[in-house]
């Protein structure tokens, strides 16, 4: 996958992960620790979105540097901060605003600094497989 | 009051949990759908994720979330270090600075949340 394609995959995945956390929160508000935990539609939906997000991230890792993809996952913190303002009317602490800005600048720096050295991780992983 | 052992345990869970994406990466690079052997790295990655989270949850017994939660962000530094050492990925000063910004950003959001 191209770098831009992988980036879009990860960003969609972070949206899924953030929505999953919002669903968990919605589910937890009516939660009782008995069997209803397993059939709570918010909790189940949350797990489903988490799973989809994980699959998207793993697919996007193929052929990309982990040191590029992994920090991008922190955009889920940004979505959660914004979503919790709109969905739960939580306050926007100024720490959060600074945190969001730092994450955005950090990811841009990593993206600009990242050169795709696709061959090296492949060689290492093939070696690993032979050892197993 | 947050106990020292809880802080240490959260840092350890970061050092340990940071390994999980390394195995996911190895798993997906060598993945072949018909070979069971290639699932092994992916399973290893998932196992480390889950056990790392369990260590963190256990550590929460010994302290406040507002102190312990921001410390989780350090695992991103470990993951980059492991990527450099184990996957031979190239790091440079832009990427390290970017990682530091991301880690501080995550810590600030965590501090503003709890």
PDB file of C-alpha atoms in Angstrom:
ATOM      1  CA  UNK A   1       0.000   0.000   0.000  1.00  0.00           C
ATOM      2  CA  UNK A   2       1.155   3.524  -0.721  1.00  0.00           C
ATOM      3  CA  UNK A   3       2.102   5.785   2.158  1.00  0.00           C
ATOM      4  CA  UNK A   4      -0.905   8.062   1.589  1.00  0.00           C
ATOM      5  CA  UNK A   5      -3.258   5.081   1.432  1.00  0.00           C
ATOM      6  CA  UNK A   6      -1.834   3.689   4.669  1.00  0.00           C
ATOM      7  CA  UNK A   7      -2.250   7.101   6.310  1.00  0.00           C
ATOM      8  CA  UNK A   8      -5.926   7.268   5.299  1.00  0.00           C
ATOM      9  CA  UNK A   9      -6.442   3.723   6.623  1.00  0.00           C
ATOM     10  CA  UNK A  10      -4.936   4.642  10.003  1.00  0.00           C
ATOM     11  CA  UNK A  11      -6.953   7.864  10.262  1.00  0.00           C
ATOM     12  CA  UNK A  12     -10.209   5.994   9.536  1.00  0.00           C
ATOM     13  CA  UNK A  13      -9.132   3.415  12.098  1.00  0.00           C
ATOM     14  CA  UNK A  14      -8.572   6.116  14.750  1.00  0.00           C
ATOM     15  CA  UNK A  15     -12.110   7.392  14.061  1.00  0.00           C
ATOM     16  CA  UNK A  16     -13.434   3.858  14.645  1.00  0.00           C
ATOM     17  CA  UNK A  17     -11.422   3.536  17.880  1.00  0.00           C
ATOM     18  CA  UNK A  18     -12.674   6.915  19.149  1.00  0.00           C
ATOM     19  CA  UNK A  19     -16.293   6.100  18.296  1.00  0.00           C
ATOM     20  CA  UNK A  20     -15.802   2.777  20.088  1.00  0.00           C
ATOM     21  CA  UNK A  21     -14.735   4.638  23.235  1.00  0.00           C
ATOM     22  CA  UNK A  22     -17.771   6.944  22.978  1.00  0.00           C
ATOM     23  CA  UNK A  23     -19.992   3.843  22.663  1.00  0.00           C
ATOM     24  CA  UNK A  24     -18.297   2.281  25.717  1.00  0.00           C
ATOM     25  CA  UNK A  25     -19.024   5.436  27.689  1.00  0.00           C
ATOM     26  CA  UNK A  26     -22.660   5.487  26.509  1.00  0.00           C
ATOM     27  CA  UNK A  27     -22.945   1.805  27.381  1.00  0.00           C
ATOM     28  CA  UNK A  28     -21.322   2.206  30.789  1.00  0.00           C
ATOM     29  CA  UNK A  29     -23.947   4.712  31.871  1.00  0.00           C
ATOM     30  CA  UNK A  30     -26.616   2.034  32.034  1.00  0.00           C
ATOM     31  CA  UNK A  31     -24.262  -0.771  32.902  1.00  0.00           C
ATOM     32  CA  UNK A  32     -24.882  -3.426  35.498  1.00  0.00           C
ATOM     33  CA  UNK A  33     -22.382  -6.151  36.193  1.00  0.00           C
ATOM     34  CA  UNK A  34     -24.464  -9.122  35.179  1.00  0.00           C
ATOM     35  CA  UNK A  35     -25.442 -10.850  31.953  1.00  0.00           C
ATOM     36  CA  UNK A  36     -26.737  -7.592  30.411  1.00  0.00           C
ATOM     37  CA  UNK A  37     -23.061  -6.589  29.997  1.00  0.00           C
ATOM     38  CA  UNK A  38     -22.811  -9.124  27.182  1.00  0.00           C
ATOM     39  CA  UNK A  39     -25.908  -7.988  25.283  1.00  0.00           C
ATOM     40  CA  UNK A  40     -25.487  -4.249  25.739  1.00  0.00           C
ATOM     41  CA  UNK A  41     -25.669  -2.892  22.174  1.00  0.00           C
ATOM     42  CA  UNK A  42     -23.313   0.013  22.915  1.00  0.00           C
ATOM     43  CA  UNK A  43     -20.657  -2.241  24.430  1.00  0.00           C
ATOM     44  CA  UNK A  44     -20.969  -4.776  21.595  1.00  0.00           C
ATOM     45  CA  UNK A  45     -20.820  -2.006  18.995  1.00  0.00           C
ATOM     46  CA  UNK A  46     -17.741  -0.638  20.755  1.00  0.00           C
ATOM     47  CA  UNK A  47     -15.953  -3.977  20.590  1.00  0.00           C
ATOM     48  CA  UNK A  48     -16.894  -4.346  16.914  1.00  0.00           C
ATOM     49  CA  UNK A  49     -15.471  -0.913  16.045  1.00  0.00           C
ATOM     50  CA  UNK A  50     -12.330  -1.607  18.116  1.00  0.00           C
ATOM     51  CA  UNK A  51     -11.811  -4.850  16.219  1.00  0.00           C
ATOM     52  CA  UNK A  52     -12.312  -3.161  12.834  1.00  0.00           C
ATOM     53  CA  UNK A  53      -9.880  -0.417  13.867  1.00  0.00           C
ATOM     54  CA  UNK A  54      -7.250  -2.980  14.867  1.00  0.00           C
ATOM     55  CA  UNK A  55      -7.612  -4.813  11.528  1.00  0.00           C
ATOM     56  CA  UNK A  56      -7.229  -1.558   9.567  1.00  0.00           C
ATOM     57  CA  UNK A  57      -4.085  -0.635  11.509  1.00  0.00           C
ATOM     58  CA  UNK A  58      -2.515  -4.047  10.998  1.00  0.00           C
ATOM     59  CA  UNK A  59      -3.254  -3.925   7.242  1.00  0.00           C
ATOM     60  CA  UNK A  60      -1.789  -0.430   6.969  1.00  0.00           C
ATOM     61  CA  UNK A  61       1.423  -1.574   8.694  1.00  0.00           C
ATOM     62  CA  UNK A  62       2.306  -3.746   5.717  1.00  0.00           C
ATOM     63  CA  UNK A  63       5.105  -2.045   3.817  1.00  0.00           C
ATOM     64  CA  UNK A  64       5.173   1.001   6.074  1.00  0.00           C
ATOM     65  CA  UNK A  65       7.479   1.933   8.917  1.00  0.00           C
ATOM     66  CA  UNK A  66       6.048   1.179  12.340  1.00  0.00           C
ATOM     67  CA  UNK A  67       7.717   4.368  13.567  1.00  0.00           C
ATOM     68  CA  UNK A  68       5.510   6.283  11.100  1.00  0.00           C
ATOM     69  CA  UNK A  69       2.184   4.466  11.513  1.00  0.00           C
ATOM     70  CA  UNK A  70       2.213   3.976  15.264  1.00  0.00           C
ATOM     71  CA  UNK A  71       2.374   7.644  16.359  1.00  0.00           C
ATOM     72  CA  UNK A  72      -0.489   8.488  13.969  1.00  0.00           C
ATOM     73  CA  UNK A  73      -2.748   6.310  16.141  1.00  0.00           C
ATOM     74  CA  UNK A  74      -2.556   9.066  18.780  1.00  0.00           C
ATOM     75  CA  UNK A  75      -4.974  11.123  16.640  1.00  0.00           C
ATOM     76  CA  UNK A  76      -7.631   8.980  18.358  1.00  0.00           C
ATOM     77  CA  UNK A  77      -6.928  11.092  21.480  1.00  0.00           C
ATOM     78  CA  UNK A  78      -7.839  14.186  19.450  1.00  0.00           C
ATOM     79  CA  UNK A  79     -11.119  12.690  18.184  1.00  0.00           C
ATOM     80  CA  UNK A  80     -12.060  11.528  21.679  1.00  0.00           C
ATOM     81  CA  UNK A  81     -11.420  15.005  23.125  1.00  0.00           C
ATOM     82  CA  UNK A  82     -13.567  16.626  20.450  1.00  0.00           C
ATOM     83  CA  UNK A  83     -16.304  13.987  20.564  1.00  0.00           C
ATOM     84  CA  UNK A  84     -16.574  14.169  24.358  1.00  0.00           C
ATOM     85  CA  UNK A  85     -17.274  17.901  24.057  1.00  0.00           C
ATOM     86  CA  UNK A  86     -20.083  17.363  21.536  1.00  0.00           C
ATOM     87  CA  UNK A  87     -21.563  14.116  22.844  1.00  0.00           C
ATOM     88  CA  UNK A  88     -21.088  14.418  26.626  1.00  0.00           C
ATOM     89  CA  UNK A  89     -20.761  18.215  26.909  1.00  0.00           C
ATOM     90  CA  UNK A  90     -17.451  17.825  28.707  1.00  0.00           C
ATOM     91  CA  UNK A  91     -15.405  20.979  29.073  1.00  0.00           C
ATOM     92  CA  UNK A  92     -12.436  21.669  26.783  1.00  0.00           C
ATOM     93  CA  UNK A  93      -9.596  21.993  29.299  1.00  0.00           C
ATOM     94  CA  UNK A  94      -6.727  24.131  27.950  1.00  0.00           C
ATOM     95  CA  UNK A  95      -4.372  21.201  28.579  1.00  0.00           C
ATOM     96  CA  UNK A  96      -6.373  19.332  25.946  1.00  0.00           C
ATOM     97  CA  UNK A  97      -6.040  22.130  23.384  1.00  0.00           C
ATOM     98  CA  UNK A  98      -2.247  22.186  23.873  1.00  0.00           C
ATOM     99  CA  UNK A  99      -2.166  18.403  23.740  1.00  0.00           C
ATOM    100  CA  UNK A 100      -4.074  18.383  20.435  1.00  0.00           C
ATOM    101  CA  UNK A 101      -1.704  20.952  18.910  1.00  0.00           C
ATOM    102  CA  UNK A 102       1.402  19.045  20.077  1.00  0.00           C
ATOM    103  CA  UNK A 103       0.079  15.780  18.608  1.00  0.00           C
ATOM    104  CA  UNK A 104      -0.678  17.443  15.251  1.00  0.00           C
ATOM    105  CA  UNK A 105       2.785  19.057  15.037  1.00  0.00           C
ATOM    106  CA  UNK A 106       4.423  15.831  16.194  1.00  0.00           C
ATOM    107  CA  UNK A 107       2.712  13.726  13.532  1.00  0.00           C
ATOM    108  CA  UNK A 108       3.550  16.248  10.791  1.00  0.00           C
ATOM    109  CA  UNK A 109       7.223  16.175  11.853  1.00  0.00           C
ATOM    110  CA  UNK A 110       7.299  12.374  11.886  1.00  0.00           C
ATOM    111  CA  UNK A 111       5.592  12.228   8.481  1.00  0.00           C
ATOM    112  CA  UNK A 112       8.108  14.651   6.974  1.00  0.00           C
ATOM    113  CA  UNK A 113      11.084  12.893   8.579  1.00  0.00           C
ATOM    114  CA  UNK A 114       9.991   9.393   7.598  1.00  0.00           C
ATOM    115  CA  UNK A 115      11.738   7.785   4.642  1.00  0.00           C
ATOM    116  CA  UNK A 116      10.234   4.493   3.612  1.00  0.00           C
ATOM    117  CA  UNK A 117      12.882   1.806   3.950  1.00  0.00           C
ATOM    118  CA  UNK A 118      10.589  -0.985   2.953  1.00  0.00           C
ATOM    119  CA  UNK A 119      13.229  -3.681   2.390  1.00  0.00           C
ATOM    120  CA  UNK A 120      14.915  -3.729   5.761  1.00  0.00           C
ATOM    121  CA  UNK A 121      11.946  -4.704   7.929  1.00  0.00           C
ATOM    122  CA  UNK A 122      11.056  -7.398   5.378  1.00  0.00           C
ATOM    123  CA  UNK A 123      14.505  -8.989   5.595  1.00  0.00           C
ATOM    124  CA  UNK A 124      14.297  -9.008   9.378  1.00  0.00           C
ATOM    125  CA  UNK A 125      10.836 -10.534   9.410  1.00  0.00           C
ATOM    126  CA  UNK A 126      11.819 -13.284   6.964  1.00  0.00           C
ATOM    127  CA  UNK A 127      14.739 -14.169   9.196  1.00  0.00           C
ATOM    128  CA  UNK A 128      12.380 -14.275  12.159  1.00  0.00           C
ATOM    129  CA  UNK A 129      10.042 -16.677  10.360  1.00  0.00           C
ATOM    130  CA  UNK A 130      12.903 -19.039   9.518  1.00  0.00           C
ATOM    131  CA  UNK A 131      13.922 -19.147  13.145  1.00  0.00           C
ATOM    132  CA  UNK A 132      10.476 -20.113  14.389  1.00  0.00           C
TER     133      UNK A 132
ATOM    134  CA  UNK B   1      -1.962   9.074  47.267  1.00  0.00           C
ATOM    135  CA  UNK B   2      -0.113   7.274  44.512  1.00  0.00           C
ATOM    136  CA  UNK B   3       2.277   4.535  45.583  1.00  0.00           C
ATOM    137  CA  UNK B   4       5.738   4.253  44.031  1.00  0.00           C
ATOM    138  CA  UNK B   5       5.204   0.599  43.083  1.00  0.00           C
ATOM    139  CA  UNK B   6       2.150   1.612  41.024  1.00  0.00           C
ATOM    140  CA  UNK B   7       4.176   4.218  39.076  1.00  0.00           C
ATOM    141  CA  UNK B   8       6.953   1.668  38.476  1.00  0.00           C
ATOM    142  CA  UNK B   9       4.423  -0.947  37.390  1.00  0.00           C
ATOM    143  CA  UNK B  10       2.812   1.424  34.868  1.00  0.00           C
ATOM    144  CA  UNK B  11       6.250   2.260  33.443  1.00  0.00           C
ATOM    145  CA  UNK B  12       7.038  -1.455  33.214  1.00  0.00           C
ATOM    146  CA  UNK B  13       3.727  -2.092  31.433  1.00  0.00           C
ATOM    147  CA  UNK B  14       4.822   0.564  28.901  1.00  0.00           C
ATOM    148  CA  UNK B  15       8.240  -1.054  28.376  1.00  0.00           C
ATOM    149  CA  UNK B  16       6.523  -4.416  27.927  1.00  0.00           C
ATOM    150  CA  UNK B  17       3.419  -3.280  25.998  1.00  0.00           C
ATOM    151  CA  UNK B  18       5.580  -1.294  23.570  1.00  0.00           C
ATOM    152  CA  UNK B  19       6.768  -4.633  22.179  1.00  0.00           C
ATOM    153  CA  UNK B  20       3.280  -5.624  20.987  1.00  0.00           C
ATOM    154  CA  UNK B  21       3.204  -3.571  17.743  1.00  0.00           C
ATOM    155  CA  UNK B  22       6.679  -4.911  16.833  1.00  0.00           C
ATOM    156  CA  UNK B  23       5.267  -8.440  16.640  1.00  0.00           C
ATOM    157  CA  UNK B  24       2.130  -7.228  14.820  1.00  0.00           C
ATOM    158  CA  UNK B  25       4.411  -5.589  12.246  1.00  0.00           C
ATOM    159  CA  UNK B  26       6.551  -8.728  11.857  1.00  0.00           C
ATOM    160  CA  UNK B  27       3.400 -10.795  11.613  1.00  0.00           C
ATOM    161  CA  UNK B  28       1.797  -8.725   8.881  1.00  0.00           C
ATOM    162  CA  UNK B  29       5.006  -8.483   6.813  1.00  0.00           C
ATOM    163  CA  UNK B  30       5.457 -12.251   6.675  1.00  0.00           C
ATOM    164  CA  UNK B  31       1.749 -13.063   6.565  1.00  0.00           C
ATOM    165  CA  UNK B  32       0.532 -15.908   4.351  1.00  0.00           C
ATOM    166  CA  UNK B  33      -3.058 -16.935   4.797  1.00  0.00           C
ATOM    167  CA  UNK B  34      -2.506 -20.695   4.474  1.00  0.00           C
ATOM    168  CA  UNK B  35       0.546 -20.970   6.725  1.00  0.00           C
ATOM    169  CA  UNK B  36      -0.373 -21.268  10.358  1.00  0.00           C
ATOM    170  CA  UNK B  37       3.199 -20.414  11.352  1.00  0.00           C
ATOM    171  CA  UNK B  38       2.748 -16.849  10.124  1.00  0.00           C
ATOM    172  CA  UNK B  39      -0.110 -16.237  12.568  1.00  0.00           C
ATOM    173  CA  UNK B  40       2.271 -16.788  15.450  1.00  0.00           C
ATOM    174  CA  UNK B  41       3.760 -13.275  15.491  1.00  0.00           C
ATOM    175  CA  UNK B  42       0.293 -11.688  15.316  1.00  0.00           C
ATOM    176  CA  UNK B  43      -0.871 -13.824  18.241  1.00  0.00           C
ATOM    177  CA  UNK B  44       2.263 -12.885  20.189  1.00  0.00           C
ATOM    178  CA  UNK B  45       1.470  -9.197  19.562  1.00  0.00           C
ATOM    179  CA  UNK B  46      -2.140  -9.537  20.734  1.00  0.00           C
ATOM    180  CA  UNK B  47      -1.031 -11.504  23.798  1.00  0.00           C
ATOM    181  CA  UNK B  48       1.439  -8.778  24.821  1.00  0.00           C
ATOM    182  CA  UNK B  49      -1.237  -6.087  24.310  1.00  0.00           C
ATOM    183  CA  UNK B  50      -3.725  -7.851  26.566  1.00  0.00           C
ATOM    184  CA  UNK B  51      -1.259  -8.791  29.318  1.00  0.00           C
ATOM    185  CA  UNK B  52       0.224  -5.269  29.236  1.00  0.00           C
ATOM    186  CA  UNK B  53      -3.251  -3.820  29.740  1.00  0.00           C
ATOM    187  CA  UNK B  54      -3.812  -6.225  32.648  1.00  0.00           C
ATOM    188  CA  UNK B  55      -0.578  -5.037  34.312  1.00  0.00           C
ATOM    189  CA  UNK B  56      -1.775  -1.430  33.923  1.00  0.00           C
ATOM    190  CA  UNK B  57      -5.201  -2.222  35.386  1.00  0.00           C
ATOM    191  CA  UNK B  58      -3.556  -3.966  38.338  1.00  0.00           C
ATOM    192  CA  UNK B  59      -1.303  -0.927  38.888  1.00  0.00           C
ATOM    193  CA  UNK B  60      -4.386   1.315  39.072  1.00  0.00           C
ATOM    194  CA  UNK B  61      -5.115  -0.263  42.453  1.00  0.00           C
ATOM    195  CA  UNK B  62      -2.082   1.537  43.857  1.00  0.00           C
ATOM    196  CA  UNK B  63      -2.752   5.094  42.802  1.00  0.00           C
ATOM    197  CA  UNK B  64      -4.730   7.821  41.168  1.00  0.00           C
ATOM    198  CA  UNK B  65      -5.652   7.693  37.498  1.00  0.00           C
ATOM    199  CA  UNK B  66      -4.618  11.341  37.030  1.00  0.00           C
ATOM    200  CA  UNK B  67      -1.013  10.402  37.881  1.00  0.00           C
ATOM    201  CA  UNK B  68      -0.825   6.959  36.283  1.00  0.00           C
ATOM    202  CA  UNK B  69      -2.753   7.480  33.016  1.00  0.00           C
ATOM    203  CA  UNK B  70      -0.404  10.109  31.496  1.00  0.00           C
ATOM    204  CA  UNK B  71       2.560   7.772  32.083  1.00  0.00           C
ATOM    205  CA  UNK B  72       1.129   5.339  29.513  1.00  0.00           C
ATOM    206  CA  UNK B  73       2.273   7.752  26.783  1.00  0.00           C
ATOM    207  CA  UNK B  74       5.904   6.689  27.309  1.00  0.00           C
ATOM    208  CA  UNK B  75       5.162   3.398  25.566  1.00  0.00           C
ATOM    209  CA  UNK B  76       5.350   5.289  22.223  1.00  0.00           C
ATOM    210  CA  UNK B  77       9.022   6.065  22.887  1.00  0.00           C
ATOM    211  CA  UNK B  78       9.712   2.411  23.647  1.00  0.00           C
ATOM    212  CA  UNK B  79       7.953   1.268  20.473  1.00  0.00           C
ATOM    213  CA  UNK B  80      10.150   3.567  18.368  1.00  0.00           C
ATOM    214  CA  UNK B  81      13.266   2.345  20.155  1.00  0.00           C
ATOM    215  CA  UNK B  82      12.281  -1.287  19.541  1.00  0.00           C
ATOM    216  CA  UNK B  83      11.489  -0.490  15.876  1.00  0.00           C
ATOM    217  CA  UNK B  84      14.987   0.903  15.455  1.00  0.00           C
ATOM    218  CA  UNK B  85      16.688  -1.997  17.222  1.00  0.00           C
ATOM    219  CA  UNK B  86      14.541  -4.962  16.146  1.00  0.00           C
ATOM    220  CA  UNK B  87      13.088  -3.897  12.774  1.00  0.00           C
ATOM    221  CA  UNK B  88      16.114  -1.778  11.751  1.00  0.00           C
ATOM    222  CA  UNK B  89      13.880   1.202  10.942  1.00  0.00           C
ATOM    223  CA  UNK B  90      15.668   4.477  10.441  1.00  0.00           C
ATOM    224  CA  UNK B  91      15.087   7.204  12.970  1.00  0.00           C
ATOM    225  CA  UNK B  92      16.298  10.771  12.662  1.00  0.00           C
ATOM    226  CA  UNK B  93      16.063  13.956  14.676  1.00  0.00           C
ATOM    227  CA  UNK B  94      12.756  14.995  13.044  1.00  0.00           C
ATOM    228  CA  UNK B  95      11.120  11.715  13.940  1.00  0.00           C
ATOM    229  CA  UNK B  96      12.477  11.705  17.511  1.00  0.00           C
ATOM    230  CA  UNK B  97      11.309  15.294  18.028  1.00  0.00           C
ATOM    231  CA  UNK B  98       7.929  14.350  16.555  1.00  0.00           C
ATOM    232  CA  UNK B  99       7.648  11.393  18.940  1.00  0.00           C
ATOM    233  CA  UNK B 100       8.476  13.628  21.914  1.00  0.00           C
ATOM    234  CA  UNK B 101       5.785  16.137  20.848  1.00  0.00           C
ATOM    235  CA  UNK B 102       3.236  13.342  20.413  1.00  0.00           C
ATOM    236  CA  UNK B 103       4.095  11.871  23.831  1.00  0.00           C
ATOM    237  CA  UNK B 104       3.785  15.245  25.570  1.00  0.00           C
ATOM    238  CA  UNK B 105       0.555  15.884  23.664  1.00  0.00           C
ATOM    239  CA  UNK B 106      -0.934  12.586  24.812  1.00  0.00           C
ATOM    240  CA  UNK B 107       0.185  13.320  28.387  1.00  0.00           C
ATOM    241  CA  UNK B 108      -1.445  16.771  28.312  1.00  0.00           C
ATOM    242  CA  UNK B 109      -4.720  15.378  26.964  1.00  0.00           C
ATOM    243  CA  UNK B 110      -4.624  12.652  29.635  1.00  0.00           C
ATOM    244  CA  UNK B 111      -4.005  15.288  32.314  1.00  0.00           C
ATOM    245  CA  UNK B 112      -6.870  17.417  30.995  1.00  0.00           C
ATOM    246  CA  UNK B 113      -9.223  14.439  30.932  1.00  0.00           C
ATOM    247  CA  UNK B 114      -8.855  12.865  34.378  1.00  0.00           C
TER     248      UNK B 114
END
